[in-house]
PDB file of C-alpha atoms in Angstrom:
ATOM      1  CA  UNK I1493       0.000   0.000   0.000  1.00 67.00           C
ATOM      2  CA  UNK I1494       1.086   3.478  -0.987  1.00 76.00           C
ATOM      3  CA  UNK I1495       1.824   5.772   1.962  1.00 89.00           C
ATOM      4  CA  UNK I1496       0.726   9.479   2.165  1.00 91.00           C
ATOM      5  CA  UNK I1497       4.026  10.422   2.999  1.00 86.00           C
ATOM      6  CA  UNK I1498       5.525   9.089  -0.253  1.00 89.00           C
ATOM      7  CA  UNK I1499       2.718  10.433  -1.914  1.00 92.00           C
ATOM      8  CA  UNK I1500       3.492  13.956  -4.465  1.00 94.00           C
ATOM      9  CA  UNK I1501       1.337  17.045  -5.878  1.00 96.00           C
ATOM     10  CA  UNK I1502      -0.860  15.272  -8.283  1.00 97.00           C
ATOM     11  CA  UNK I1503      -0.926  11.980  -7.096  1.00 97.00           C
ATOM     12  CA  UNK I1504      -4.427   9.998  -7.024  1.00 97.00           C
ATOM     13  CA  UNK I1505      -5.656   7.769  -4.390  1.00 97.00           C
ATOM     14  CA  UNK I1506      -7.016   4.708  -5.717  1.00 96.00           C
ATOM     15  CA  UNK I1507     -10.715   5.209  -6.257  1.00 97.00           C
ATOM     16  CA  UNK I1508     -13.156   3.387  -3.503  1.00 97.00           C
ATOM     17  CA  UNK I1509     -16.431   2.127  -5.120  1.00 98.00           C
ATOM     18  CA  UNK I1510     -19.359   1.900  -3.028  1.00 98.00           C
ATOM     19  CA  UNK I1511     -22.069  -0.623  -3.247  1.00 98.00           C
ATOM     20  CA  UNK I1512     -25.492   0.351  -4.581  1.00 98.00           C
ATOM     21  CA  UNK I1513     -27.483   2.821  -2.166  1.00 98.00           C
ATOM     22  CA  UNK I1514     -30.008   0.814  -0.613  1.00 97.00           C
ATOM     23  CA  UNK I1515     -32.902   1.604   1.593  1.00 95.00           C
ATOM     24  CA  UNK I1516     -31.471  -0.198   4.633  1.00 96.00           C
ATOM     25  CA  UNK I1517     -28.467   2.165   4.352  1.00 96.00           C
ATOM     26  CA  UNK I1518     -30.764   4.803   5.102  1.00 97.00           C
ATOM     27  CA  UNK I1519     -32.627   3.708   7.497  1.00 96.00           C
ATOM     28  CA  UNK I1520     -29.445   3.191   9.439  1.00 97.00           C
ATOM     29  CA  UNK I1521     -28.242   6.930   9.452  1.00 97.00           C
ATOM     30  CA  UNK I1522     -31.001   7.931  10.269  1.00 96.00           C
ATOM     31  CA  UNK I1523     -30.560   6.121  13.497  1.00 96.00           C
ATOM     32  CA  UNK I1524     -27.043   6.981  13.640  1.00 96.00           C
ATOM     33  CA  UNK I1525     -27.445  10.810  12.534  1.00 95.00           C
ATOM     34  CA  UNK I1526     -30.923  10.984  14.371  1.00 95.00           C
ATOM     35  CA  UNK I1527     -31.756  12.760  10.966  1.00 95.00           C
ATOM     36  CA  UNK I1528     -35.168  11.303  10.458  1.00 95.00           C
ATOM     37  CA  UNK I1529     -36.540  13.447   7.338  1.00 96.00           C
ATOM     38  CA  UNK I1530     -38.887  11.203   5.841  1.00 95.00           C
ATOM     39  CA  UNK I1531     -37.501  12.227   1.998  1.00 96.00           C
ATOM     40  CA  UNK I1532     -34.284   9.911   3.005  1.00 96.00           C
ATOM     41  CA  UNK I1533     -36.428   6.610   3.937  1.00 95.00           C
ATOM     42  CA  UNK I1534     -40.527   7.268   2.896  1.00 95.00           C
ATOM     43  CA  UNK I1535     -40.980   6.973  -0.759  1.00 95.00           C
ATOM     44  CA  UNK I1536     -44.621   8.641  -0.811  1.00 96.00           C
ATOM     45  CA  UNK I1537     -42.536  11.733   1.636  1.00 96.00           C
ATOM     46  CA  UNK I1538     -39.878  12.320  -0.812  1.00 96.00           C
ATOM     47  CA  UNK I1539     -42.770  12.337  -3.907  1.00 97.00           C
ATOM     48  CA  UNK I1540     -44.965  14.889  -1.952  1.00 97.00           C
ATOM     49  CA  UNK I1541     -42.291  17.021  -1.829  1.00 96.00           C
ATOM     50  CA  UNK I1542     -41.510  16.741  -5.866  1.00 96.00           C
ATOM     51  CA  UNK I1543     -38.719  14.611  -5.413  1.00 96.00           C
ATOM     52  CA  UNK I1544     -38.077  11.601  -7.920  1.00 95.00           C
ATOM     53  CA  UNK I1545     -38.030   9.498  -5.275  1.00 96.00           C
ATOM     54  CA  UNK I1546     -35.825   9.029  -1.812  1.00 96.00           C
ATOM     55  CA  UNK I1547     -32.663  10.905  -1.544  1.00 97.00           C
ATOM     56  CA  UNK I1548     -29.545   9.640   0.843  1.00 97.00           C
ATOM     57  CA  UNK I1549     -28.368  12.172   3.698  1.00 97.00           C
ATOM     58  CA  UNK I1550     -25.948  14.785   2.384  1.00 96.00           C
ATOM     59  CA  UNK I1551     -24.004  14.115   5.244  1.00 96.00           C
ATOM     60  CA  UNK I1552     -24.495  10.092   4.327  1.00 97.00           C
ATOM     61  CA  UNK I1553     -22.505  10.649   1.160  1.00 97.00           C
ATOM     62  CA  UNK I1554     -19.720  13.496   2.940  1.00 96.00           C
ATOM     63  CA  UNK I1555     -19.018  10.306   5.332  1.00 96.00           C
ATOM     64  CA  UNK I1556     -18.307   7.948   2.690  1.00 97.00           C
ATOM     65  CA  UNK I1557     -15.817  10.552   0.917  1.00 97.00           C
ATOM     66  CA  UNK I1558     -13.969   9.895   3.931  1.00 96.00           C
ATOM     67  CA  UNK I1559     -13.589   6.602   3.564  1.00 97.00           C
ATOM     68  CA  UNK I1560     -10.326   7.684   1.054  1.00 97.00           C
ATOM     69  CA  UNK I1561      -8.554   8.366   3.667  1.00 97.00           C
ATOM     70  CA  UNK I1562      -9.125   5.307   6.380  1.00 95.00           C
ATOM     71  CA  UNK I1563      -6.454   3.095   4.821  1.00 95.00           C
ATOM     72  CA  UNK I1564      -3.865   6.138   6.213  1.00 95.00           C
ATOM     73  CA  UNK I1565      -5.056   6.913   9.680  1.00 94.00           C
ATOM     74  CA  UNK I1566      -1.616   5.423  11.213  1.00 94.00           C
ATOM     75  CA  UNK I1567      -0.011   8.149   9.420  1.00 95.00           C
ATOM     76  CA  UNK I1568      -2.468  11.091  10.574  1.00 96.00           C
ATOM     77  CA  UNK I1569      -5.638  12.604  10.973  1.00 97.00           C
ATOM     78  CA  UNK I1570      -8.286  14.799   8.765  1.00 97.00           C
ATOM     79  CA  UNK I1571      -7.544  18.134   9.653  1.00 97.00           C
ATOM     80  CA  UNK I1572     -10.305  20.238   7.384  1.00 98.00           C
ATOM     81  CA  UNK I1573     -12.851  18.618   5.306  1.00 97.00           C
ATOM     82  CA  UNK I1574     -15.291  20.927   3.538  1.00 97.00           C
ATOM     83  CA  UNK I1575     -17.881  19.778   0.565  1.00 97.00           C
ATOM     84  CA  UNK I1576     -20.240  21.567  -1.621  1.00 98.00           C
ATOM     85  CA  UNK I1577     -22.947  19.459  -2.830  1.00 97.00           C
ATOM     86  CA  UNK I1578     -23.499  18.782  -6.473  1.00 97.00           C
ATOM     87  CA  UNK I1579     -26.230  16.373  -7.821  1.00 97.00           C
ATOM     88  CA  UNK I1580     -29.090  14.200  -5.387  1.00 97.00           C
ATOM     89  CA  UNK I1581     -27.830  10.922  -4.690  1.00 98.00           C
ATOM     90  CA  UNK I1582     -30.822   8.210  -4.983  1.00 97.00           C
ATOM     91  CA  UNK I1583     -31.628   4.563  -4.111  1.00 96.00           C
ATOM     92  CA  UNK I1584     -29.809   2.352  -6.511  1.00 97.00           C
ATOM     93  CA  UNK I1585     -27.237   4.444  -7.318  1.00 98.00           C
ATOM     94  CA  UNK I1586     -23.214   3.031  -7.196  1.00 98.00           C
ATOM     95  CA  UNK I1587     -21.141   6.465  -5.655  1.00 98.00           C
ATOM     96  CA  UNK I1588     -17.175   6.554  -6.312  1.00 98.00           C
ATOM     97  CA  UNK I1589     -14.915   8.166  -4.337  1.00 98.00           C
ATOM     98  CA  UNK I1590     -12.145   9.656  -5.708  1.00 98.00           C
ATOM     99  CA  UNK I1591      -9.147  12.366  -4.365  1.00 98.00           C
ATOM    100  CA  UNK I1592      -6.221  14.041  -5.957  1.00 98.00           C
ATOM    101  CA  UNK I1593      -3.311  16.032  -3.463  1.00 98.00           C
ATOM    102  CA  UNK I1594      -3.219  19.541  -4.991  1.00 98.00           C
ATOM    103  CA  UNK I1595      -0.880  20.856  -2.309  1.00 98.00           C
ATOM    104  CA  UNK I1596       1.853  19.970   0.342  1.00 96.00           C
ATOM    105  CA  UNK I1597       3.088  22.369   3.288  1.00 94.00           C
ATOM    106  CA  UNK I1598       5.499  20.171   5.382  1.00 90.00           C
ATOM    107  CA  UNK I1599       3.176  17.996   7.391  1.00 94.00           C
ATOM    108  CA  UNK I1600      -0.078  19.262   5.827  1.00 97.00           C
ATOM    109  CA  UNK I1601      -1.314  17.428   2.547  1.00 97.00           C
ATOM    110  CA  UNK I1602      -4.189  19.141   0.653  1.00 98.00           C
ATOM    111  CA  UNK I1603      -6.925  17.028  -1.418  1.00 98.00           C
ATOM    112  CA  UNK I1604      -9.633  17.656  -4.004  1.00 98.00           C
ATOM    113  CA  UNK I1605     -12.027  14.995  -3.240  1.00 98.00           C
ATOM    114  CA  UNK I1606     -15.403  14.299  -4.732  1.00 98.00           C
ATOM    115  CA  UNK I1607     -17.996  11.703  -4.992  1.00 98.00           C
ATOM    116  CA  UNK I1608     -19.767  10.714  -8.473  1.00 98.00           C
ATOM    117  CA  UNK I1609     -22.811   8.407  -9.456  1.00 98.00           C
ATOM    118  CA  UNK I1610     -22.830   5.742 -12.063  1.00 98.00           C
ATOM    119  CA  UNK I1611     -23.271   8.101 -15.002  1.00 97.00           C
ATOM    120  CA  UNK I1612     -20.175   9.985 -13.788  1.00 96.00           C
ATOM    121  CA  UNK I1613     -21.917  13.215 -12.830  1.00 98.00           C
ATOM    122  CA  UNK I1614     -20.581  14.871  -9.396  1.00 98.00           C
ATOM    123  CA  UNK I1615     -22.692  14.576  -6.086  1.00 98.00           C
ATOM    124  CA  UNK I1616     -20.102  15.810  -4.132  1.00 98.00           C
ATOM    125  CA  UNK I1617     -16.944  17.762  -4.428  1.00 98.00           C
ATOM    126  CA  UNK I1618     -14.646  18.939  -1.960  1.00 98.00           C
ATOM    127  CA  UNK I1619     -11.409  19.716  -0.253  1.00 98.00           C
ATOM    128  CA  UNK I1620      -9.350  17.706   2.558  1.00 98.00           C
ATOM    129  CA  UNK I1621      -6.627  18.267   4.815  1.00 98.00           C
ATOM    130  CA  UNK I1622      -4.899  15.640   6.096  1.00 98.00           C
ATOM    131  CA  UNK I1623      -2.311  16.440   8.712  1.00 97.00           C
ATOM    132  CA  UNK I1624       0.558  13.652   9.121  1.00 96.00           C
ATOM    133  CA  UNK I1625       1.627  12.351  12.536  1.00 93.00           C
ATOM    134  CA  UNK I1626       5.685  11.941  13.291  1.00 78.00           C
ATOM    135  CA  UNK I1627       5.697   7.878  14.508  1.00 54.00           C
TER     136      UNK I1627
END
């Protein structure tokens, strides 16, 4: 496995595809989150409201993103992470996760991340500090 520290400006992290959005997914951050909007887990909810149907968390999907970075948390720590959301993610749909450094001051490594759906349009896109740790 390739370590931040080796990593340079420009360099990708390998891309981390997530299964399909399913219904039980939702159900369980709402739990977690105690975000219990009805347009993430009620079909008729999300339709009232002129939705195409149910829509994960935002916050659902900004998690995941930082699953690009678990792989490295013996090396450090997120520092920042800010998003702006794109596009609706929806039931079914397959997100990847993908990051690119754009910047390195010392121990401070700067991402782009973002998140798209199966037809490669952007849910999510963002920005990530990761601070590394001396060991």
């Amino acid at each position: 496995m390739t370590t931040l520290l080796s990593l340079h400006v420009g360099a990708k992290l390998p891309l981390v595809e997530l299964d399909p959005v399913s219904r039980i997914d939702l159900i369980k951050y709402a739990g977690a989150s105690g975000d219990f909007n009805p347009i993430h887990t009620i079909d008729e909810e999300a339709l009232k409201l002129g939705l195409p149907g149910i829509i994960a968390h935002g916050m659902w999907t900004m998690g995941n993103v930082s699953k690009l970075f678990s792989p490295h948390y013996d090396e450090g720590f997120i520092k920042d992470y800010s998003v702006r959301f794109k596009g609706m993610v929806m039931l079914n749909d397959v997100i990847t996760l993908g990051a690119e450094m754009v910047d390195r001051q010392d121990n401070l490594l700067h991402f782009n991340v973002f998140a798209t759906n199966q037809v490669e349009r952007k849910v999510i896109e963002g920005k990530v500090v990761f601070e590394l740790i001396d060991s």
